[in-house]
mmCIF file of C-alpha atoms in Angstrom:
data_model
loop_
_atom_site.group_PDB
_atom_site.id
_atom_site.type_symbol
_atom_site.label_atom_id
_atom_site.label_comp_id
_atom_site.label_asym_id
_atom_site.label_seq_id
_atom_site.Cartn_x
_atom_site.Cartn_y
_atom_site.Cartn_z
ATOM 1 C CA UNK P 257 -9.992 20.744 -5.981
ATOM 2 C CA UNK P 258 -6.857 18.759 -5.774
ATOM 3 C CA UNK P 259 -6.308 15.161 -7.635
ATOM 4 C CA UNK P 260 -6.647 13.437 -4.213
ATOM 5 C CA UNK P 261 -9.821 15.730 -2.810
ATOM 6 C CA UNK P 262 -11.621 14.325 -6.572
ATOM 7 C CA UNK P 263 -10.844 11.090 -5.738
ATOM 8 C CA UNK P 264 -11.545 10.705 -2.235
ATOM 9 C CA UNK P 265 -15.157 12.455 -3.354
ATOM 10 C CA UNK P 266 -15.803 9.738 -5.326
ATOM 11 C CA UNK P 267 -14.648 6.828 -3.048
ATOM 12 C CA UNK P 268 -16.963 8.640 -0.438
ATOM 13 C CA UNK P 269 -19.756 8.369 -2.826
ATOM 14 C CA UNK P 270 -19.549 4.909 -3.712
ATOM 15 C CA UNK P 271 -18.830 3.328 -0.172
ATOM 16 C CA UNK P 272 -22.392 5.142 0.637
ATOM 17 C CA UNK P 273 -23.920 2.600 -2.019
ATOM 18 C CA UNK P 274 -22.277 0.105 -0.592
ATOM 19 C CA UNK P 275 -22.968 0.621 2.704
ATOM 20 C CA UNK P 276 -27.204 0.901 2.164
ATOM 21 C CA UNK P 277 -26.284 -2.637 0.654
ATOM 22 C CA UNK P 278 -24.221 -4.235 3.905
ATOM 23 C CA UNK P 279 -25.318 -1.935 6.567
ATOM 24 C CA UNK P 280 -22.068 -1.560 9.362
ATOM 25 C CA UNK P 281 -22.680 -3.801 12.026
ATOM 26 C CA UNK P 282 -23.361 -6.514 9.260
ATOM 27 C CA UNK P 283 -19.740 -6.092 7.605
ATOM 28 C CA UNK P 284 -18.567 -6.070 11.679
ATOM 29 C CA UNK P 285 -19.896 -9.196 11.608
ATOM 30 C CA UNK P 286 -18.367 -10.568 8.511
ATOM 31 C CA UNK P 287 -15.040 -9.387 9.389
ATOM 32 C CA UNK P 288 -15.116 -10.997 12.773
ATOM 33 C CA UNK P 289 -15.859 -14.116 11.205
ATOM 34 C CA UNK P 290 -13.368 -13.783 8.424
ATOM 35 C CA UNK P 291 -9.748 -16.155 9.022
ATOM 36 C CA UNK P 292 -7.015 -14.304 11.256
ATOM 37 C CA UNK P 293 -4.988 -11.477 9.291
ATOM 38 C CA UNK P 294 -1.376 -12.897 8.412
ATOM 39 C CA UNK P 295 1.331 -10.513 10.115
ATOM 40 C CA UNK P 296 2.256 -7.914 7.230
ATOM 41 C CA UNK P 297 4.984 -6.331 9.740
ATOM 42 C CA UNK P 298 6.916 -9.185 9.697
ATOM 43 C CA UNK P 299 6.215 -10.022 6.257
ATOM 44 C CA UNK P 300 8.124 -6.559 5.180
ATOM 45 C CA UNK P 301 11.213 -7.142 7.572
ATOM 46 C CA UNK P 302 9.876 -5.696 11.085
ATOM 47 C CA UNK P 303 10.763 -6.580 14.080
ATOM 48 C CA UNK P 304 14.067 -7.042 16.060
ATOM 49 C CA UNK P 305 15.682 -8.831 13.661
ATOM 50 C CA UNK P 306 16.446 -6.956 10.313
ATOM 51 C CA UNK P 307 18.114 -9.034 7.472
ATOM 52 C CA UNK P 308 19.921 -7.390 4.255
ATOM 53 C CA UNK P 309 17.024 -8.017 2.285
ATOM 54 C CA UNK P 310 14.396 -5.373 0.397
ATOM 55 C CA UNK P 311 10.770 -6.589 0.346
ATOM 56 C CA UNK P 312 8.588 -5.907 -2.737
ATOM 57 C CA UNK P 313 4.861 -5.045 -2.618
ATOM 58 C CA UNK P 314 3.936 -6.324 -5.994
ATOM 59 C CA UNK P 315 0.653 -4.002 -7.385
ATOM 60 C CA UNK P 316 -2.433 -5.616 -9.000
ATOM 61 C CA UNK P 317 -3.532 -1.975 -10.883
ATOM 62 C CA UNK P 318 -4.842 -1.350 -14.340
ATOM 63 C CA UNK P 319 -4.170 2.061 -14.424
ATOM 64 C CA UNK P 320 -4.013 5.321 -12.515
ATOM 65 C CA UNK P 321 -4.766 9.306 -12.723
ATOM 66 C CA UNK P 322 -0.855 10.044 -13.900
ATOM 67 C CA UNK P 323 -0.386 7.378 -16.590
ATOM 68 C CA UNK P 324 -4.132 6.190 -17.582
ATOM 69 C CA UNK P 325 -4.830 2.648 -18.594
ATOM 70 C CA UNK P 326 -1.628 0.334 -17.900
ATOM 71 C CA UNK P 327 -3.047 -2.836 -18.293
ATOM 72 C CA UNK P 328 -5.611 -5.169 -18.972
ATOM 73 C CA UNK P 329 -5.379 -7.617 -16.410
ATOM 74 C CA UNK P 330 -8.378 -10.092 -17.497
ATOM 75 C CA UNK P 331 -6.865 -12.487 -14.691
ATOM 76 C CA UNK P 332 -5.262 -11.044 -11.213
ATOM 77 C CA UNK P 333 -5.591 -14.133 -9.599
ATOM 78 C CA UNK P 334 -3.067 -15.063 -12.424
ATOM 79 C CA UNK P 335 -0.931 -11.966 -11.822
ATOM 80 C CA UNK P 336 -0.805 -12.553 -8.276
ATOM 81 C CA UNK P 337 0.338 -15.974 -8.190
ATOM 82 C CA UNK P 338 3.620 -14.777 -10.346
ATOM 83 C CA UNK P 339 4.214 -12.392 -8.066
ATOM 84 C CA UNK P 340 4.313 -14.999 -5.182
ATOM 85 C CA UNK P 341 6.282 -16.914 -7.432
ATOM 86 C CA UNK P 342 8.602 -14.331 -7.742
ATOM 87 C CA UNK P 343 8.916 -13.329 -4.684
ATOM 88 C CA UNK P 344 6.813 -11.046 -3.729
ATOM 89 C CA UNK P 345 6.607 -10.218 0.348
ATOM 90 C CA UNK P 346 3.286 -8.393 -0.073
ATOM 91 C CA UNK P 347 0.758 -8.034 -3.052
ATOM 92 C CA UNK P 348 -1.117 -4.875 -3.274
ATOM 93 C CA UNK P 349 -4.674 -4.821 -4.877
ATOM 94 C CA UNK P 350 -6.473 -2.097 -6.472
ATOM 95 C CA UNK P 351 -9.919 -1.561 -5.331
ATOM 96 C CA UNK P 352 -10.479 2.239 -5.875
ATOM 97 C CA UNK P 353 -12.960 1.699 -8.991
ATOM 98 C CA UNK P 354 -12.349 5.302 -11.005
ATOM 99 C CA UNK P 355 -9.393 6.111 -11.387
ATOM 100 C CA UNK P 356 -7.707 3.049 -10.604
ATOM 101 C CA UNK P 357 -10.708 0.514 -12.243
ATOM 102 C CA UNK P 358 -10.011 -1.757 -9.587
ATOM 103 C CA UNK P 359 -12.568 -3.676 -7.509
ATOM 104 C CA UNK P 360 -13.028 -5.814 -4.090
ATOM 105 C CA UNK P 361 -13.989 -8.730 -6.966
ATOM 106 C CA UNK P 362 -10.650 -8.404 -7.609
ATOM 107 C CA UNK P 363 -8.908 -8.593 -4.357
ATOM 108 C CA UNK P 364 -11.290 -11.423 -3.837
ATOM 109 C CA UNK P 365 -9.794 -13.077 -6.520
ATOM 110 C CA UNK P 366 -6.687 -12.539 -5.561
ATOM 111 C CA UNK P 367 -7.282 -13.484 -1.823
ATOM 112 C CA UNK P 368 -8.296 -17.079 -3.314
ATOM 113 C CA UNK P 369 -4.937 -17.438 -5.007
ATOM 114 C CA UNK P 370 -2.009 -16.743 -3.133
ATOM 115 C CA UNK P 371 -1.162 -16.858 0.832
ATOM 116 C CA UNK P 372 1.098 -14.046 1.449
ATOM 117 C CA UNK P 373 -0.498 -10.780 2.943
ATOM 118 C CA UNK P 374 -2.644 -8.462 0.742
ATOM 119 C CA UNK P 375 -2.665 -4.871 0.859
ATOM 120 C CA UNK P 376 -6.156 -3.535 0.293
ATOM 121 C CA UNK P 377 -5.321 -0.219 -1.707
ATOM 122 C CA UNK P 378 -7.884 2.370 -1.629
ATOM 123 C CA UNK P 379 -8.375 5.864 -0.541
ATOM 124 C CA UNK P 380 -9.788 4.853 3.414
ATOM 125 C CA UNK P 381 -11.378 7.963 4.265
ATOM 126 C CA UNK P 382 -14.549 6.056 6.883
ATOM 127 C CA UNK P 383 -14.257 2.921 9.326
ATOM 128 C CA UNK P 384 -16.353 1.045 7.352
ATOM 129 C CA UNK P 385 -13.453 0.334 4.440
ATOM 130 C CA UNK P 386 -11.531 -1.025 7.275
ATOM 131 C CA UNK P 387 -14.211 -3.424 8.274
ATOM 132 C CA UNK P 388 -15.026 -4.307 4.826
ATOM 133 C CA UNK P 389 -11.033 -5.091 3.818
ATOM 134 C CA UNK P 390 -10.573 -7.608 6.785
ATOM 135 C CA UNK P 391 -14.302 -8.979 5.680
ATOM 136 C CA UNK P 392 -12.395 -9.200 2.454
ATOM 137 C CA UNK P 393 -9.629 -10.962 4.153
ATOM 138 C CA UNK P 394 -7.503 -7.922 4.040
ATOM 139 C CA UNK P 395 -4.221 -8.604 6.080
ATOM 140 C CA UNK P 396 -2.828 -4.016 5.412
ATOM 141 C CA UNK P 397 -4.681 -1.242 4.622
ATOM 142 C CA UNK P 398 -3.626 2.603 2.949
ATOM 143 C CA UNK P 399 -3.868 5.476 5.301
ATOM 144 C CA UNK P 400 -2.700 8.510 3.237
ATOM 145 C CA UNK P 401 -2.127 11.122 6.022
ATOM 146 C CA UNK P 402 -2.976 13.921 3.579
ATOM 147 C CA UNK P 403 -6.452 12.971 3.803
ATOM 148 C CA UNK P 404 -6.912 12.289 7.024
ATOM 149 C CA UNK P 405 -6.900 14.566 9.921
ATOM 150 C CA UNK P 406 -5.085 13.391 13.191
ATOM 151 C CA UNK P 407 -8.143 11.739 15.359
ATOM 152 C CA UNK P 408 -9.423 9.620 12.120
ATOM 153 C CA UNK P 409 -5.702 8.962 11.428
ATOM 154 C CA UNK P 410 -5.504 7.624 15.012
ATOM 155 C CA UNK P 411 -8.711 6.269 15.205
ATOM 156 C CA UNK P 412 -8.251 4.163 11.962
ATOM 157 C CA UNK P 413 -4.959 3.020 12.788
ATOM 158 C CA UNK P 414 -6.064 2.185 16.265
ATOM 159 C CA UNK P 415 -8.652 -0.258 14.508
ATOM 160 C CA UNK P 416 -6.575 -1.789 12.019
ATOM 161 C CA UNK P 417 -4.512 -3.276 14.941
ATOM 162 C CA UNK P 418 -7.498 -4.072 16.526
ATOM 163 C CA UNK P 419 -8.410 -6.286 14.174
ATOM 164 C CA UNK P 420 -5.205 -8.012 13.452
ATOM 165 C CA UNK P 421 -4.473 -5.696 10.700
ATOM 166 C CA UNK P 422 -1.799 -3.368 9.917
ATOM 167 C CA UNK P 423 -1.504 0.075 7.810
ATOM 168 C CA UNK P 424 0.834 1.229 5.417
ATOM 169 C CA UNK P 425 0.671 5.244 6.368
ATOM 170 C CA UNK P 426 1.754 6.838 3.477
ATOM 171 C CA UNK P 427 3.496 10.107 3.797
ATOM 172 C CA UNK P 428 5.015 13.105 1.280
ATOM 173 C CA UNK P 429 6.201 15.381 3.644
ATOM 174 C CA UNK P 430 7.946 16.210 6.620
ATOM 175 C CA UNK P 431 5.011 17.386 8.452
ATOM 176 C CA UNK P 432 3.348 14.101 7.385
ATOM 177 C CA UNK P 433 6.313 11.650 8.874
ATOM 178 C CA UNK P 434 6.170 13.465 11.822
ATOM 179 C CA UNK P 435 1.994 13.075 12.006
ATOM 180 C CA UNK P 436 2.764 9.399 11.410
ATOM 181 C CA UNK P 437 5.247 8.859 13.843
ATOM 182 C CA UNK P 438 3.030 10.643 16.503
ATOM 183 C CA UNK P 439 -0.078 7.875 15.990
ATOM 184 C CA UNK P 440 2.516 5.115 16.163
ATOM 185 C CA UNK P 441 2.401 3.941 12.410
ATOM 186 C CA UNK P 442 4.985 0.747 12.053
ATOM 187 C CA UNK P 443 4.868 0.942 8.052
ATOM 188 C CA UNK P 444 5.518 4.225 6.774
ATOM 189 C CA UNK P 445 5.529 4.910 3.071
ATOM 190 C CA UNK P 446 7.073 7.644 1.564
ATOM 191 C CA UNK P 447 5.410 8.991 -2.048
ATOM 192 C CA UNK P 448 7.435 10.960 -4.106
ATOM 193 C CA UNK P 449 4.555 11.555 -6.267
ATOM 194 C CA UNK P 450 3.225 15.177 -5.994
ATOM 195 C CA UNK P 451 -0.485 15.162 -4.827
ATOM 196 C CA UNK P 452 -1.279 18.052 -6.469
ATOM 197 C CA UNK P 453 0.491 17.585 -9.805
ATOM 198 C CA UNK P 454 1.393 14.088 -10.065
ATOM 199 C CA UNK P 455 5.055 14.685 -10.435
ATOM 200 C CA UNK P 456 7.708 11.924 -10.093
ATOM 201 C CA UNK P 457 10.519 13.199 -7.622
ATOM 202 C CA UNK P 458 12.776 10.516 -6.134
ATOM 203 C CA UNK P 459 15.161 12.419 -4.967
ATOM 204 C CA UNK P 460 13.229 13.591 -1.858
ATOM 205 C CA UNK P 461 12.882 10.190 -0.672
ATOM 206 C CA UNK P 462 16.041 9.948 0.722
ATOM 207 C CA UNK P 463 15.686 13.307 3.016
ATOM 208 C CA UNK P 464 12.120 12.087 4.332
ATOM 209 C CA UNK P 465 13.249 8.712 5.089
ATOM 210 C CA UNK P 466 16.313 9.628 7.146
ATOM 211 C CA UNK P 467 13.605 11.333 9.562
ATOM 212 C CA UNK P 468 11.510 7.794 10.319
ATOM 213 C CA UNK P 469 12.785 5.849 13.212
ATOM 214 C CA UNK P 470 14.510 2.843 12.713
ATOM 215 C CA UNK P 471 12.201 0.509 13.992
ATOM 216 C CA UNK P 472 9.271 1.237 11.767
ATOM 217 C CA UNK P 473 9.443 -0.123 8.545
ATOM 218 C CA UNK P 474 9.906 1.755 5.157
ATOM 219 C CA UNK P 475 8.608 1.711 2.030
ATOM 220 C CA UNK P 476 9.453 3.789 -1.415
ATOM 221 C CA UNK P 477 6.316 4.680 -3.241
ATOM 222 C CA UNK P 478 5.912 5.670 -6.710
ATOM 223 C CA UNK P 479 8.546 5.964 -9.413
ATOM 224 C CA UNK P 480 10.285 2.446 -9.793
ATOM 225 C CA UNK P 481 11.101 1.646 -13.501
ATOM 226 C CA UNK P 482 13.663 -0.843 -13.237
ATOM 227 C CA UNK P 483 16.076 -2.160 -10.849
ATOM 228 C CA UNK P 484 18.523 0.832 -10.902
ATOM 229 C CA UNK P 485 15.464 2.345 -8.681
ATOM 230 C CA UNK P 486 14.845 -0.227 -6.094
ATOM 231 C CA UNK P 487 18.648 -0.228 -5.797
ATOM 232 C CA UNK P 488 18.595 3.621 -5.068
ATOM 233 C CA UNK P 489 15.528 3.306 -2.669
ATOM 234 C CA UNK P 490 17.076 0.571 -0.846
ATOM 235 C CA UNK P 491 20.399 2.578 -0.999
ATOM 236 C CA UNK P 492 18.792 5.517 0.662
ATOM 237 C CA UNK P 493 16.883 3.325 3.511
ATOM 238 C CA UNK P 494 14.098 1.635 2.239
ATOM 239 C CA UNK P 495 12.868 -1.502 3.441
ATOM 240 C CA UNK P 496 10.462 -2.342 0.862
ATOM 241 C CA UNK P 497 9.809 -0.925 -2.490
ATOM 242 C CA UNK P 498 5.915 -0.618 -3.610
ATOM 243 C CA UNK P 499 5.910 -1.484 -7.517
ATOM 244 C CA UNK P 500 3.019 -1.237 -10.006
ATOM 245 C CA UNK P 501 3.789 -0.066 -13.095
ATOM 246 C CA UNK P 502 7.025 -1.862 -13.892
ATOM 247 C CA UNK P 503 5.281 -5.334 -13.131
ATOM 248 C CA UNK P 504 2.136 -4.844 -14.681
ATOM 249 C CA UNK P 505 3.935 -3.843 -18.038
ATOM 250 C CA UNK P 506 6.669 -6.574 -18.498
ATOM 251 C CA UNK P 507 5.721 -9.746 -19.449
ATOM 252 C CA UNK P 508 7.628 -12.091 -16.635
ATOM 253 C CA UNK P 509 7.019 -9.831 -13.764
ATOM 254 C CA UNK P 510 8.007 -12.863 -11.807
ATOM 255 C CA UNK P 511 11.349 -12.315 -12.948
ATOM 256 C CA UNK P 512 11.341 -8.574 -12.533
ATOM 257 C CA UNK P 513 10.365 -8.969 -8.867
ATOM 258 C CA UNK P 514 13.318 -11.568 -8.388
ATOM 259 C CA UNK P 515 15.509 -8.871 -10.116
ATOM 260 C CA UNK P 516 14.591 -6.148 -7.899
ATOM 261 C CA UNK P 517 14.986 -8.379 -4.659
ATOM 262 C CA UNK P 518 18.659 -9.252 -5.918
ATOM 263 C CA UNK P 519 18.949 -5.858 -6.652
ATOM 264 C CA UNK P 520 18.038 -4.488 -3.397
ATOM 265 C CA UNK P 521 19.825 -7.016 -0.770
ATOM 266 C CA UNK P 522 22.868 -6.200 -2.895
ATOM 267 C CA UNK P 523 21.877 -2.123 -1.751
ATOM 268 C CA UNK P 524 20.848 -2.768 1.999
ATOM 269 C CA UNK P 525 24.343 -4.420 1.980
ATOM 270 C CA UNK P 526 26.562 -1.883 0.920
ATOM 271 C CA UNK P 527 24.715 0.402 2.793
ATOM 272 C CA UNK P 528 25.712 -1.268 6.079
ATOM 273 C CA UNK P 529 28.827 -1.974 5.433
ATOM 274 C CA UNK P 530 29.161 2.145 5.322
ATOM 275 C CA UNK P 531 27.389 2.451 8.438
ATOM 276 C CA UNK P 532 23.754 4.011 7.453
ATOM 277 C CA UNK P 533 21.978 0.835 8.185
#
């Protein structure tokens, strides 16, 4: 069994218990009622109109199956409102409970404290997460295309939009961008983290996001430890750079998000001025 088949076991199991707790057509409910998602497409850069600038999606995450505990983050309401501060076009919650000891209490927290999209960021592998994130007040959701076959792939994008919502499909293949592309995703991330053994490789970013077309947006996954990386992610045709690690870990990750964005624009620049843009 494979890193992601353990985890999406165990996000199966628990959204059962869930579930018996706030039956379906209940959550339905809630998310109907819940305030109208704010436009993460835009938020990130898409659209007609594409400025020289990269977006970060700043991560609320304790820790993770590669690296273990990287944080105790007592307060993410807290955390989240310096990465607004800083910046921040998107902030990315945790929820997966496991191996990432994250929790909707958290995103709730978080959804109280700042007004910029969130990214609910689990392992979606039923409807009823997507239901239950825009009850949460969930304005993205994860679709990892390696666990997801193409009808629920379609199928759960098809619902994200119909609820306002969008999905960040997240790719680390070929085959993958081209499974993407095929269900219409907007936001495409690219993962140069091995699934199978959690290796960093960022150099096969830049051949899987030649292959996206240029009017979805793009986003780097995995690997950013400073600027020098969102400068050669943004170099290479990213739009947006996810970060977790390198925010969570430094202690004015307001600063570090303002850093990258300088970082970045300066990038997306020179790469247009040389055409590739």
């Amino acid at each position: 069994m494979s890193v992601l088949d353990d985890i999406v076991a165990g996000v199966a199991e628990d959204l059962e218990a869930r579930r018996r707790t706030v039956p379906l057509e209940q959550m339905r409910q809630r998310a109907r009622a819940a305030a109208p998602a704010l436009d993460a497409f835009a938020a990130l850069g898409g659209g007609d109109a594409r400025e020289d600038t990269l977006r970060v999606i700043a991560e609320v995450k304790r820790s993770s199956p590669s690296k273990g505990a990287l944080a105790e983050i007592t307060d993410p309401a807290s955390l989240a409102s310096s990465y607004e501060n800083g910046g921040a076009a998107v902030i990315s919650v945790l929820t997966e409970e496991r191996r990432f000891g994250g929790s909707l209490a958290d995103f709730d927290a978080v959804r109280a404290a700042v007004d910029i999209p969130l990214l609910r960021k689990d392992f979606t592998v039923d409807e009823y997460q997507i239901w239950e994130a825009r009850a949460h007040g969930a304005d993205l959701v994860l679709l990892i295309v390696a666990a997801l076959d193409d009808t629920r792939l379609q199928d759960f994008l098809d619902l994200t939009h119909e609820l306002g919502m969008n999905a960040l499909v997240e790719t680390h293949t070929a085959e993958e961008i081209d499974r993407a592309v095929a269900v219409g995703a907007k936001i495409i991330g690219v993962n140069v983290r091995n699934l199978k053994t959690l290796d960093v490789d960022r150099s096969v970013f830049a051949s899987l996001a030649s292959s996206i077309p240029a009017s979805a947006v793009v986003v780097a996954e995995s690997g950013v430890r400073d600027a020098a990386d969102v400068g050669h992610y943004a170099s290479e045709g990213a739009n947006a750079v996810l970060v977790g690690e390198a925010l969570v870990r430094h202690n004015d990750p307001a600063a570090t998000i303002a850093e990258f964005t300088r970082t970045g624009a300066q990038a997306l620049a020179a790469r247009r001025v040389h055409g590739k843009g």
